[in-house]
Amino acid sequence: MFPQFSDGTRLLVTGGAGFIGSHVVDVFLDAGAEVTVLDNMTTGDPARLDGRVAVHRVDVTDSAALDEAVRSVRPEVICHLAAQIDVRVSVADPAADARVNVLGTINVLEAARAVGARVVFASTGGALYGEGVPVPTPEDTLPAPGAPYGTAKYCAEQYIGLFNRLHATEHIVLRLGNVYGPRQSPAGEAGVIAIYCGLARDGEVPTVFGDGSQTRDYVYVGDVAAAFVAAVRHRAPGVWNIGTGRGSTVLEVLDHLAAVAGRDLSPRFAPRRPGEIQHSTLDVSRAAADLGWTASVPLEKGAAATYAWVLAGSPVR
Ligand code: NAD
């Protein structure tokens, strides 16, 4: 699948017990890396992890504990996925969101600097660019986020760019689309596919906010994990969108799930949610050209895999 990390590259994954982070851990383990996880377990679950993985239960806002953990692991690369990910929480308490997503990222950058590690940062494509931009949206579009979560991620990106200029580091930013797949919690607001899979299993009627024509760039979590590998292999700093380059409507998602579940999933419609953007799709040509990465799992296949996982009782591993 991937060229092997025959040298046993030491990798630290913050947020590695989370939905995406645990897949990133698995793909690097398979590729021969030596992987350690750092996570405060707010939404993470250590049961998602392979038994070979050492876990540091540390909060990224605790710079002393973070420094100590990073110095003990001495990673060559830190994949930084630990974050407050709930957009509604960020609106209700922007300072708390910024403490984790901005200050926590600065702490990670400083800890990485002490051991000379490169950082690959999980930013957002879906919550960054805002309304009125070209769709699909290329990386050089000026971001205009619609919520504190996107603003904090953009601010963290700015620190990464600054560190690259100031300290000649080679940190990388990956702007992820709407990630879905096994291990995603249906409680998170990003997890519309996870939510609809649960409703399809239970024979319940899904709710669609607005008319269902809003588009998102749904990217399968296995493809996202592969993008982290491609980014680590890339020996230069930069910013890359990670998505499929194809927008799918909410109604298309329901059609795919209705087909795999073999049930009618006609939704009930509710008023469009304030602040929700109508179209979000990422231009992914830069990732293809620079990283040699493209998404390989089409929505119908990824939705089927996710539904199969939900039917199997949503096993953590
Ligand atoms: P998740 O909630 O499953 O994972 C986040 C992980 O970070 C959890 O394990 C949690 O316990 C940990 N964490 C939270 N706060 C922490 C703190 N202060 N210190 C240490 N650990 C902490 O969410 P996810 O969907 O897997 O998201 C992973 C990353 O990808 C996040 O940075 C998120 O912003 C980014 N992202 C996700 C999506 C998506 O569609 N899910 C899209 C774009 C970007």
PDB file of C-alpha atoms in Angstrom, residues 186 192-208 254 257 261 263-265 268 307 310:
ATOM      1  CA  PRO A 186     -23.050  10.307  15.982  1.00  0.00           C
ATOM      2  CA  VAL A 192     -24.153  13.767   9.476  1.00  0.00           C
ATOM      3  CA  ILE A 193     -23.376  10.410   7.831  1.00  0.00           C
ATOM      4  CA  ALA A 194     -22.863   8.790  11.259  1.00  0.00           C
ATOM      5  CA  ILE A 195     -26.160  10.286  12.458  1.00  0.00           C
ATOM      6  CA  TYR A 196     -28.116   9.165   9.382  1.00  0.00           C
ATOM      7  CA  CYS A 197     -26.596   5.662   9.557  1.00  0.00           C
ATOM      8  CA  GLY A 198     -27.946   5.292  13.105  1.00  0.00           C
ATOM      9  CA  LEU A 199     -31.405   6.503  12.045  1.00  0.00           C
ATOM     10  CA  ALA A 200     -31.385   4.175   9.012  1.00  0.00           C
ATOM     11  CA  ARG A 201     -30.568   1.208  11.263  1.00  0.00           C
ATOM     12  CA  ASP A 202     -33.343   2.131  13.697  1.00  0.00           C
ATOM     13  CA  GLY A 203     -35.925   2.790  10.973  1.00  0.00           C
ATOM     14  CA  GLU A 204     -36.341   6.400  12.075  1.00  0.00           C
ATOM     15  CA  VAL A 205     -37.107   9.400   9.889  1.00  0.00           C
ATOM     16  CA  PRO A 206     -34.078  11.642   9.257  1.00  0.00           C
ATOM     17  CA  THR A 207     -34.344  15.418   9.584  1.00  0.00           C
ATOM     18  CA  VAL A 208     -32.884  17.612   6.857  1.00  0.00           C
ATOM     19  CA  LEU A 254     -29.676   9.880   2.121  1.00  0.00           C
ATOM     20  CA  LEU A 257     -27.846   5.193   2.661  1.00  0.00           C
ATOM     21  CA  ALA A 261     -29.957  -0.027   4.183  1.00  0.00           C
ATOM     22  CA  ARG A 263     -35.233   1.256   3.396  1.00  0.00           C
ATOM     23  CA  ASP A 264     -37.095   4.396   2.568  1.00  0.00           C
ATOM     24  CA  LEU A 265     -35.270   7.333   4.123  1.00  0.00           C
ATOM     25  CA  ARG A 268     -38.716  15.511   7.285  1.00  0.00           C
ATOM     26  CA  TYR A 307     -23.424   1.665   7.589  1.00  0.00           C
ATOM     27  CA  VAL A 310     -23.024   0.838  12.538  1.00  0.00           C
TER      28      VAL A 310
END
